[in-house]
mmCIF file of N, CA and C in Angstrom:
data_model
loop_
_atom_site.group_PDB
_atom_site.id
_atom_site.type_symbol
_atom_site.label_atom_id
_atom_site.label_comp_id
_atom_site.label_asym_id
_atom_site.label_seq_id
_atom_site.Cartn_x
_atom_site.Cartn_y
_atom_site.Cartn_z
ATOM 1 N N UNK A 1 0.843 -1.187 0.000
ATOM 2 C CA UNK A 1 0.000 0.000 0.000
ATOM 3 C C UNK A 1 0.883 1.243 0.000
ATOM 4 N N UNK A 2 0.403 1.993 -0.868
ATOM 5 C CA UNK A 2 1.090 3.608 -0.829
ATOM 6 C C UNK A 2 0.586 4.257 0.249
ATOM 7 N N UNK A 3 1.607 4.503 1.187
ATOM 8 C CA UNK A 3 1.186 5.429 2.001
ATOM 9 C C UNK A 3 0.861 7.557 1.531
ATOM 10 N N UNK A 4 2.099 7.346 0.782
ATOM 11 C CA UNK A 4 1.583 8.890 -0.027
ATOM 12 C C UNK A 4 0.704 9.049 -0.927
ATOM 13 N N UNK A 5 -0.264 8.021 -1.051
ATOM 14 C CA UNK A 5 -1.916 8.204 -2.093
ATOM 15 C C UNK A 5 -2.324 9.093 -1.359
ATOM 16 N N UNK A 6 -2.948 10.021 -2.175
ATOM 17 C CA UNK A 6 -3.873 11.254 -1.582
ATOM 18 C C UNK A 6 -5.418 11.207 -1.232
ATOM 19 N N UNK A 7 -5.832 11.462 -0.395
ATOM 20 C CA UNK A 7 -7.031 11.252 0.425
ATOM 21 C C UNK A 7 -8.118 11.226 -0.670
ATOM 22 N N UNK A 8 -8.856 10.642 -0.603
ATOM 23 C CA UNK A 8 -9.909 11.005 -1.569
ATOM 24 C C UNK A 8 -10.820 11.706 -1.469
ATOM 25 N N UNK A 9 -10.849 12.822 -2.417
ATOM 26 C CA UNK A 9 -11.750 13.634 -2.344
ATOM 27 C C UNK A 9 -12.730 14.192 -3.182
ATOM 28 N N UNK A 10 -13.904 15.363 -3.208
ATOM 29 C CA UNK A 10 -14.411 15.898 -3.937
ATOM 30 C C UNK A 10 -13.154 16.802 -5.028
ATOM 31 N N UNK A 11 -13.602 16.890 -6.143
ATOM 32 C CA UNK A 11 -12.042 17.840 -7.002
ATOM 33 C C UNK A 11 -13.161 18.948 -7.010
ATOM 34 N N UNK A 12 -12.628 19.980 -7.033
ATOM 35 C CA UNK A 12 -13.467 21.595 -7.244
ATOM 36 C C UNK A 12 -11.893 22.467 -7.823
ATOM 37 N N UNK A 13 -13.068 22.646 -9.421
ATOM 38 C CA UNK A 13 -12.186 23.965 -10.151
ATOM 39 C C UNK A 13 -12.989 24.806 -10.530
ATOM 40 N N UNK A 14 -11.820 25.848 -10.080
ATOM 41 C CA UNK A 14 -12.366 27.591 -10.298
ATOM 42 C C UNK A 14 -12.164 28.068 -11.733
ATOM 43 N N UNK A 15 -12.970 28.366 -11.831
ATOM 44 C CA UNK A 15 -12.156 29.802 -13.069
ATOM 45 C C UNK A 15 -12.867 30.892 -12.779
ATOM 46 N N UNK A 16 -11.718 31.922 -12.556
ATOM 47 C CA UNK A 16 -12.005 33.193 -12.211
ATOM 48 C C UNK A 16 -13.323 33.425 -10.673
ATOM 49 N N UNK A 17 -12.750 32.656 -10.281
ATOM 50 C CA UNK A 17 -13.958 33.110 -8.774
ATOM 51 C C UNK A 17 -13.049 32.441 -7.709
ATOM 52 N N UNK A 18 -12.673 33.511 -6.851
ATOM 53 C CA UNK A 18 -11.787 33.809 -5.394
ATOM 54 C C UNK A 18 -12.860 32.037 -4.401
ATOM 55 N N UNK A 19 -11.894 31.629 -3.691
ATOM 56 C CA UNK A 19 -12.424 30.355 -3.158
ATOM 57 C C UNK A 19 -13.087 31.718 -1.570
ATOM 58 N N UNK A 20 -13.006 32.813 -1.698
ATOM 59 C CA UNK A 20 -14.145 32.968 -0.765
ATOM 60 C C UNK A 20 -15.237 33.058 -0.799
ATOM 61 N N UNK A 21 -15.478 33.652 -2.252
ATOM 62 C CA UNK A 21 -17.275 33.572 -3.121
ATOM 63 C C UNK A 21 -17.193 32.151 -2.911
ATOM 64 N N UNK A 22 -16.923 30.954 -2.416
ATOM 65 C CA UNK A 22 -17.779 29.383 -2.623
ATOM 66 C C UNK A 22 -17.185 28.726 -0.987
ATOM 67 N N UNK A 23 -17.411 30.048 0.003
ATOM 68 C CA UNK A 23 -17.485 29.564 1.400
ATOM 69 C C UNK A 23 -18.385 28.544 1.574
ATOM 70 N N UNK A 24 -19.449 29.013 0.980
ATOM 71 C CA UNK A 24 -20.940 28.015 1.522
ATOM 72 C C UNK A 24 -20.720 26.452 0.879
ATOM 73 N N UNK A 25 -20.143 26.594 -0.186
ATOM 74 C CA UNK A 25 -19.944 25.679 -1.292
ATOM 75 C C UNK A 25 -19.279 24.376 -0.412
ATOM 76 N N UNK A 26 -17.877 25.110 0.523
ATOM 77 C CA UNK A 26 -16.867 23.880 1.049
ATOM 78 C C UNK A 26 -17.766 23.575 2.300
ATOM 79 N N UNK A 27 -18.631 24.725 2.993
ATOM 80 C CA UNK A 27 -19.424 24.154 4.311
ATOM 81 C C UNK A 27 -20.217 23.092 4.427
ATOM 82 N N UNK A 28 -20.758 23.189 2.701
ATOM 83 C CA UNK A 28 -21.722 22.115 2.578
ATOM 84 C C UNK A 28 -21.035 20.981 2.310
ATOM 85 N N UNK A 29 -19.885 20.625 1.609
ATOM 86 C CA UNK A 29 -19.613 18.560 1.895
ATOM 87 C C UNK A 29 -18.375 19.094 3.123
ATOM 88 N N UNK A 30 -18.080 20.066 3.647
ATOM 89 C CA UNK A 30 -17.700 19.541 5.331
ATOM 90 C C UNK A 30 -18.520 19.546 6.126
ATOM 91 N N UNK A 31 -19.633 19.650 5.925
ATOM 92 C CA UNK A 31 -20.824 19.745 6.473
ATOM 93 C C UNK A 31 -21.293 17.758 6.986
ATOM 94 N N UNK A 32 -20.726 17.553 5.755
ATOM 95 C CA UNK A 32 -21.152 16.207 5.306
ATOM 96 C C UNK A 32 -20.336 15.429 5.803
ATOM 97 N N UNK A 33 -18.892 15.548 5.996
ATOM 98 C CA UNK A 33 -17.676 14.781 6.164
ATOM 99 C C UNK A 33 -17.013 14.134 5.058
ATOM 100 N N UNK A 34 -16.945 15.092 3.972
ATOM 101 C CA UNK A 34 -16.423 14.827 2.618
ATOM 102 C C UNK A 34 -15.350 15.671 2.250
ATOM 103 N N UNK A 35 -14.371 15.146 2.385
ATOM 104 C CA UNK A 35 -13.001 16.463 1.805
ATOM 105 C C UNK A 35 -13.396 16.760 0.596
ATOM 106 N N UNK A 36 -12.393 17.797 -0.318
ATOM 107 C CA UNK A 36 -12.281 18.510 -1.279
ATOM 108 C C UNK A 36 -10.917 18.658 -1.524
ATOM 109 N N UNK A 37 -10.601 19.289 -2.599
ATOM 110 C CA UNK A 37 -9.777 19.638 -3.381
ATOM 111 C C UNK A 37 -9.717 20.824 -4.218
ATOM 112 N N UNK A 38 -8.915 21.770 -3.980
ATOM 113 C CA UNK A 38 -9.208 23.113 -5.224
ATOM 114 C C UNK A 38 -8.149 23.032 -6.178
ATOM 115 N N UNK A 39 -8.775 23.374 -7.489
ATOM 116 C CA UNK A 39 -7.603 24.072 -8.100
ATOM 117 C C UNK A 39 -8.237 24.970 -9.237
ATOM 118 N N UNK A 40 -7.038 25.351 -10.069
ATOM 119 C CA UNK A 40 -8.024 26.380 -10.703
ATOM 120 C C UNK A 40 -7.673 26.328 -11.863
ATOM 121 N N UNK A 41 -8.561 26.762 -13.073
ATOM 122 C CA UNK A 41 -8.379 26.113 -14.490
ATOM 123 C C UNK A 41 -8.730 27.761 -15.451
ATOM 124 N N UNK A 42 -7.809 28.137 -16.286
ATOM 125 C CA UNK A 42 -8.370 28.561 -17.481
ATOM 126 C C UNK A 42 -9.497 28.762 -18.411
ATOM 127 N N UNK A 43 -9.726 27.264 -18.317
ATOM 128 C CA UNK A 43 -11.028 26.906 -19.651
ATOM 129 C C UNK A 43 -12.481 27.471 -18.566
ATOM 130 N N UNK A 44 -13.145 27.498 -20.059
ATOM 131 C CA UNK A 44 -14.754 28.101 -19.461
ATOM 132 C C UNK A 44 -15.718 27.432 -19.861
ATOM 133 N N UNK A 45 -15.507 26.043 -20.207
ATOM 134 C CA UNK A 45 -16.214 25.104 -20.540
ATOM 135 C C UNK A 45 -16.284 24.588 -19.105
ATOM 136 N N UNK A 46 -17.299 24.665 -18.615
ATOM 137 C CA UNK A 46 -17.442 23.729 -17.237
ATOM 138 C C UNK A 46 -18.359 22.840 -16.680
ATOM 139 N N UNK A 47 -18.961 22.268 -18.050
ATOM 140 C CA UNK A 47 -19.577 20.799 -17.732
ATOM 141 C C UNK A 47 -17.864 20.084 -18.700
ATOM 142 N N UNK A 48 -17.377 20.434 -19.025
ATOM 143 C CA UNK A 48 -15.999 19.833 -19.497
ATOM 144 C C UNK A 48 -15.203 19.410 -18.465
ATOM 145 N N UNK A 49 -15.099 20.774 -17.898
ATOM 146 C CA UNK A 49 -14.142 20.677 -16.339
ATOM 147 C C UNK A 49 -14.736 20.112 -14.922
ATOM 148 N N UNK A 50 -15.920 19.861 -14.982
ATOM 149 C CA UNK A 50 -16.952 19.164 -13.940
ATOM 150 C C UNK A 50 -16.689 17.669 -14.347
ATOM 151 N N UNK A 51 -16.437 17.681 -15.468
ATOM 152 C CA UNK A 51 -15.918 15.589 -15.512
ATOM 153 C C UNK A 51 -14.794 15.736 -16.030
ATOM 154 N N UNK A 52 -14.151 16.460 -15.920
ATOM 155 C CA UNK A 52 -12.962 16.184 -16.099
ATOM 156 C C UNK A 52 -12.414 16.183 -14.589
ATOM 157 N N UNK A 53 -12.728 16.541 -13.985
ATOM 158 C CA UNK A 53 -12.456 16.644 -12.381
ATOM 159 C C UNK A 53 -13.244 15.068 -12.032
ATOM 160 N N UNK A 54 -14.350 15.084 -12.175
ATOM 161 C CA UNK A 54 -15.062 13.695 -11.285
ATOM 162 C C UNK A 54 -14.268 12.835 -11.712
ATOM 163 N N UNK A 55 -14.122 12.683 -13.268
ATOM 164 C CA UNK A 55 -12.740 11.110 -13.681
ATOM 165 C C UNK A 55 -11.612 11.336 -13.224
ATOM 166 N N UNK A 56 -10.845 12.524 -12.691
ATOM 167 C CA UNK A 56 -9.922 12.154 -12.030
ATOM 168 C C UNK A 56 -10.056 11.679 -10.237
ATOM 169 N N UNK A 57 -10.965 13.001 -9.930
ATOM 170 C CA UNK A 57 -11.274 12.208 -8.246
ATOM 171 C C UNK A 57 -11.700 10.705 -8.087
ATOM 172 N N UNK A 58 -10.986 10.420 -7.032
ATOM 173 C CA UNK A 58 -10.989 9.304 -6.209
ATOM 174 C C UNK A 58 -12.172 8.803 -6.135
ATOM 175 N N UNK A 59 -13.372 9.850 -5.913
ATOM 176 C CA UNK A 59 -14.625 9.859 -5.191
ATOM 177 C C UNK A 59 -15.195 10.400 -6.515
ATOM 178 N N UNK A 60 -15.136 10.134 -7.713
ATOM 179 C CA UNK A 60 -16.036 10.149 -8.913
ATOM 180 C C UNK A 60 -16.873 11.205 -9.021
ATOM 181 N N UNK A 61 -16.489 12.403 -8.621
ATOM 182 C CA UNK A 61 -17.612 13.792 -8.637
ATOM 183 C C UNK A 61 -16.617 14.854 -8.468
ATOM 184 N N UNK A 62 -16.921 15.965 -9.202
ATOM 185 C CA UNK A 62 -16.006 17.229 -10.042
ATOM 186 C C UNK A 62 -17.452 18.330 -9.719
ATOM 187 N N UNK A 63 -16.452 19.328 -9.435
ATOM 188 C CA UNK A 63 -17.788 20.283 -9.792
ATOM 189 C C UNK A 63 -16.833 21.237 -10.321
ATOM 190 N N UNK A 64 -17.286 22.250 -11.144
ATOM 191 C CA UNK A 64 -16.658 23.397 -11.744
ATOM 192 C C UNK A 64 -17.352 24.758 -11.680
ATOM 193 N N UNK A 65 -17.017 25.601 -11.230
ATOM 194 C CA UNK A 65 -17.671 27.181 -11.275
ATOM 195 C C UNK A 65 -16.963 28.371 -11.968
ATOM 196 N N UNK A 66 -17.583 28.951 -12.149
ATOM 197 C CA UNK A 66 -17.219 30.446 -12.443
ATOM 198 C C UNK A 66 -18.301 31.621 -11.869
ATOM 199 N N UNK A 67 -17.759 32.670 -11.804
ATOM 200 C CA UNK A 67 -18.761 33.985 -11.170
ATOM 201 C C UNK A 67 -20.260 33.655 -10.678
ATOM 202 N N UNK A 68 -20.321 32.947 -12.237
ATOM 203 C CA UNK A 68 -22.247 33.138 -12.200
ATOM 204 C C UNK A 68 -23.008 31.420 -12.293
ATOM 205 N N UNK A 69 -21.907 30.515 -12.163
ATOM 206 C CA UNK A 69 -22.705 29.212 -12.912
ATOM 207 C C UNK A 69 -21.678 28.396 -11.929
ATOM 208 N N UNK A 70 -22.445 27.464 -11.849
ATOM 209 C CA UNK A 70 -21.594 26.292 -11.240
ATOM 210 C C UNK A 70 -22.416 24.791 -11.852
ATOM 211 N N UNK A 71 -21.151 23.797 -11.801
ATOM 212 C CA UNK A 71 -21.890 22.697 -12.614
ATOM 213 C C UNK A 71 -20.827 20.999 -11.368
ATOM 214 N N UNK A 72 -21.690 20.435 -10.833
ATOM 215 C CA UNK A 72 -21.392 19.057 -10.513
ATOM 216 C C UNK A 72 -21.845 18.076 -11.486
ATOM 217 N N UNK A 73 -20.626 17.539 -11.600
ATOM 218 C CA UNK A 73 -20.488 16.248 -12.436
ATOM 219 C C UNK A 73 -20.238 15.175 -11.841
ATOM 220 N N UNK A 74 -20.291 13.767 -11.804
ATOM 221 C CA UNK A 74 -19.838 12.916 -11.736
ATOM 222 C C UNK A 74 -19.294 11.691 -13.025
ATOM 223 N N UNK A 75 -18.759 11.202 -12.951
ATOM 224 C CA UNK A 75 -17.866 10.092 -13.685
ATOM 225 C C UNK A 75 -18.895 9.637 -14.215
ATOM 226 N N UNK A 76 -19.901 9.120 -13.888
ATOM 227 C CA UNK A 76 -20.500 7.778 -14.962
ATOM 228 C C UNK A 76 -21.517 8.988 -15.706
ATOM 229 N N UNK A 77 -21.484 9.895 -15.926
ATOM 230 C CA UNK A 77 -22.342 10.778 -16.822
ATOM 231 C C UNK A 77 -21.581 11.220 -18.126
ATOM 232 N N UNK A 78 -22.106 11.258 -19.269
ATOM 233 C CA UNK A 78 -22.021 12.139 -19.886
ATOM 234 C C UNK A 78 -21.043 13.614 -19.952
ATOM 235 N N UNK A 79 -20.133 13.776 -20.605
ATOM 236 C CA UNK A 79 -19.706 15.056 -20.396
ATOM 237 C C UNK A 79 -20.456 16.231 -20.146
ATOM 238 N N UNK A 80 -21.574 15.597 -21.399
ATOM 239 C CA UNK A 80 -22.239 17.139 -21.850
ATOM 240 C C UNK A 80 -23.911 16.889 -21.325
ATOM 241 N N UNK A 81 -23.775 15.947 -19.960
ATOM 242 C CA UNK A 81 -25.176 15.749 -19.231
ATOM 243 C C UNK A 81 -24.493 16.010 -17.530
ATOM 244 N N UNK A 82 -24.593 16.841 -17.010
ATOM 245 C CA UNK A 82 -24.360 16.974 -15.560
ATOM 246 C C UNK A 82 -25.356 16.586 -14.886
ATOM 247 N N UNK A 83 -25.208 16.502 -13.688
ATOM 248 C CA UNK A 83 -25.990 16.169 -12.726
ATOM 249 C C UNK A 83 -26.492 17.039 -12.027
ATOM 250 N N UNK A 84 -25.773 18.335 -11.894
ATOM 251 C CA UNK A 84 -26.647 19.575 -11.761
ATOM 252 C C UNK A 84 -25.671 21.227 -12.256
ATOM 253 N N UNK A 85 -26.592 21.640 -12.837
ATOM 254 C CA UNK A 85 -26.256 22.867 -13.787
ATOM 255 C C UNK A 85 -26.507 24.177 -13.214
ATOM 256 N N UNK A 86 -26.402 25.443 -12.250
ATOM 257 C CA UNK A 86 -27.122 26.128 -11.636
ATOM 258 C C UNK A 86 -26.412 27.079 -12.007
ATOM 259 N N UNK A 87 -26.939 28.297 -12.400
ATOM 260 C CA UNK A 87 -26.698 29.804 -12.542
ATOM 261 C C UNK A 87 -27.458 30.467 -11.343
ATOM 262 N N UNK A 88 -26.306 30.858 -10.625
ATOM 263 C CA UNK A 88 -26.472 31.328 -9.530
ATOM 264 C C UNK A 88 -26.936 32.782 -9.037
ATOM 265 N N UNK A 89 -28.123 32.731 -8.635
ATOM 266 C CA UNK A 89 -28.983 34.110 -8.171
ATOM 267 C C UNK A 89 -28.381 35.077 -6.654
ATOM 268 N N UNK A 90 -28.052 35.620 -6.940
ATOM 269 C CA UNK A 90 -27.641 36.776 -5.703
ATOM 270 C C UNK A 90 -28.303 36.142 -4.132
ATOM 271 N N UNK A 91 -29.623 36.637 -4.679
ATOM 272 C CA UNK A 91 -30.531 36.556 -3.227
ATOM 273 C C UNK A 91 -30.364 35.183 -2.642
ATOM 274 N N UNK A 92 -30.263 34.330 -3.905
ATOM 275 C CA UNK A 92 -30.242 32.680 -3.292
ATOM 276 C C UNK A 92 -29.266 31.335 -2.801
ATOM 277 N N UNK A 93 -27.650 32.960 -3.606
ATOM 278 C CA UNK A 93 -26.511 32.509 -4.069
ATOM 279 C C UNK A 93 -26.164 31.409 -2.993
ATOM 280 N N UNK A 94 -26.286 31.612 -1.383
ATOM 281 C CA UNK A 94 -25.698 30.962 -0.173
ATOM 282 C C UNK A 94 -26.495 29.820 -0.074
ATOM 283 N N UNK A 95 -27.349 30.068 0.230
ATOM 284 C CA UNK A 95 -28.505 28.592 0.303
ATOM 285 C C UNK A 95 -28.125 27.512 -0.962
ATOM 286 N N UNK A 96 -27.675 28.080 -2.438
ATOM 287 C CA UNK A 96 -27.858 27.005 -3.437
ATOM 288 C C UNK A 96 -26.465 26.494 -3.206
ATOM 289 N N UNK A 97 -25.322 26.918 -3.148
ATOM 290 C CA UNK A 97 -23.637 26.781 -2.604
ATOM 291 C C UNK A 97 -23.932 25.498 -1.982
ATOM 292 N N UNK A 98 -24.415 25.901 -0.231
ATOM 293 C CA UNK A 98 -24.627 25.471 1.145
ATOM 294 C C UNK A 98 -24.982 24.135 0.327
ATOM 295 N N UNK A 99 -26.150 23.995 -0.447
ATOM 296 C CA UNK A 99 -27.303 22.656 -0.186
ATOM 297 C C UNK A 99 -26.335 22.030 -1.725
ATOM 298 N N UNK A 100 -25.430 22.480 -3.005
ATOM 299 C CA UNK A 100 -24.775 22.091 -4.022
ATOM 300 C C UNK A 100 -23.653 20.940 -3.403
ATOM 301 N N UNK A 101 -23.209 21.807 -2.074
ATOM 302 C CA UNK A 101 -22.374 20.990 -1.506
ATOM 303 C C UNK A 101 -22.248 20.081 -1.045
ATOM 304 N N UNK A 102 -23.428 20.175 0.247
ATOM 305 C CA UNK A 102 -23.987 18.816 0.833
ATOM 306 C C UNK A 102 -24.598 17.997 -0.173
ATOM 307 N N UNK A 103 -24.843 17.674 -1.454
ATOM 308 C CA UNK A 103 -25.317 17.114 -2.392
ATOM 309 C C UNK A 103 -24.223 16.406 -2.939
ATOM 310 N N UNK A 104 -22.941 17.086 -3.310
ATOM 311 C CA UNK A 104 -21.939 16.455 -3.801
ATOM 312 C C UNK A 104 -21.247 15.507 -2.777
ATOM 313 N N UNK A 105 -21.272 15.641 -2.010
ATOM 314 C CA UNK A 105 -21.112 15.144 -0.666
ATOM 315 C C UNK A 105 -21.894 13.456 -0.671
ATOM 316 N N UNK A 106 -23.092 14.062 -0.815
ATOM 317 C CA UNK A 106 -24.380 13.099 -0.258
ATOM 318 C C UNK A 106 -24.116 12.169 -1.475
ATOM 319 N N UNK A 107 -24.136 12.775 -2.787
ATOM 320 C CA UNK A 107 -23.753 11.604 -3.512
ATOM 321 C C UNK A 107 -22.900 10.487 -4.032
ATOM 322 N N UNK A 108 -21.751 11.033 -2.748
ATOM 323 C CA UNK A 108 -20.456 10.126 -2.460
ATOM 324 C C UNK A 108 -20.889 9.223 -1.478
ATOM 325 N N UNK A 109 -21.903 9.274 -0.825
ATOM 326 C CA UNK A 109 -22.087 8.574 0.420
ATOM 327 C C UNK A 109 -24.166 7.718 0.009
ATOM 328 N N UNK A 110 -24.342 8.432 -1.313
ATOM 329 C CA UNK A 110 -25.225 7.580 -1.479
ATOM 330 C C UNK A 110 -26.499 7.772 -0.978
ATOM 331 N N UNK A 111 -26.656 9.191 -0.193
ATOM 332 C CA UNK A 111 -27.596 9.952 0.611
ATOM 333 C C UNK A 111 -28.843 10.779 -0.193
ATOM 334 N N UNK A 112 -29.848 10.923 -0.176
ATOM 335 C CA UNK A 112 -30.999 12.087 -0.678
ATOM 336 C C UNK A 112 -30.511 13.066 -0.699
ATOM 337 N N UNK A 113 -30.319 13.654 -2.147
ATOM 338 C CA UNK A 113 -30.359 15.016 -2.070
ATOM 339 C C UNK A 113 -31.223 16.194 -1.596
ATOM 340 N N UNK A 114 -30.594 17.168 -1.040
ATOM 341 C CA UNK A 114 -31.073 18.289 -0.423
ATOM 342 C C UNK A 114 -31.853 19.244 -1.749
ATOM 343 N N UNK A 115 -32.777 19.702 -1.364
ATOM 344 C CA UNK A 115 -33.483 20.344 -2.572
ATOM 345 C C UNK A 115 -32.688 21.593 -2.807
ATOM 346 N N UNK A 116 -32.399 22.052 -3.912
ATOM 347 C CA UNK A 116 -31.934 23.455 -4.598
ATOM 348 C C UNK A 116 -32.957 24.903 -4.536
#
C-alpha cells in the first residue's frame, strides 16, 4: 500500500472566482464529512471541467464554477449531461452553494439530495 496516495476527495475547479465567493460551497460537503480539493483552471467550458475533475477524483464527482454558474459532475455521466447545472442568483446565491455541496457530498455517500 502507498502510504503517499492522496485522500480522496471531492475535485473543485475555479475559473475566475476567489475560493471565498464558494465559502458556503466547502461548508456544505464539510458539512457532510467529505473532503475537497481546489484548483483552478483557465477553460470556461465547465460541464468539461466538472468531468474532467469527477474522472480524475478518487470519489467520482467534479464540480466546476465560475462567477455566475456552477456545474457538478460525476464520472458515470455524460460530459455534456451533468448532474446539476445552476446559474447562480444573488438573493439565493448561499442557500444554493450550502445545499450544491452537501449534495456532492451526499452523492459520495449515497444519501438524498437536499433540494436546490
Amino acid at each position: 500500500m502507498n502510504m503517499l496516495q492522496e485522500t480522496p476527495a471531492i475535485y473543485v475547479v475555479l475559473h475566475q472566482i476567489s475560493e471565498d465567493a464558494l465559502q458556503q460551497l466547502f461548508w456544505g460537503m464539510e458539512e457532510e464529512g467529505i473532503p475537497f480539493r481546489i484548483s483552478t483552471s483557465a477553460e470556461n467550458d465547465l460541464r468539461s471541467e466538472a468531468h474532467q475533475a469527477a474522472s480524475l477524483s478518487p470519489l467520482a464527482v467534479g464540480i466546476a464554477c465560475n462567477p455566475g454558474e456552477i456545474v457538478l459532475h460525476t464520472r458515470n455521466l455524460s460530459p455534456d449531461t451533468p448532474l446539476f447545472h445552476l446559474i447562480l442568483k444573488d438573493q439565493e446565491q448561499d442557500r444554493q452553494l450550502r445545499h450544491l455541496g452537501c449534495n456532492a457530498a451526499r452523492l459520495v455517500k449515497g444519501l438524498p439530495f437536499k433540494p436546490l
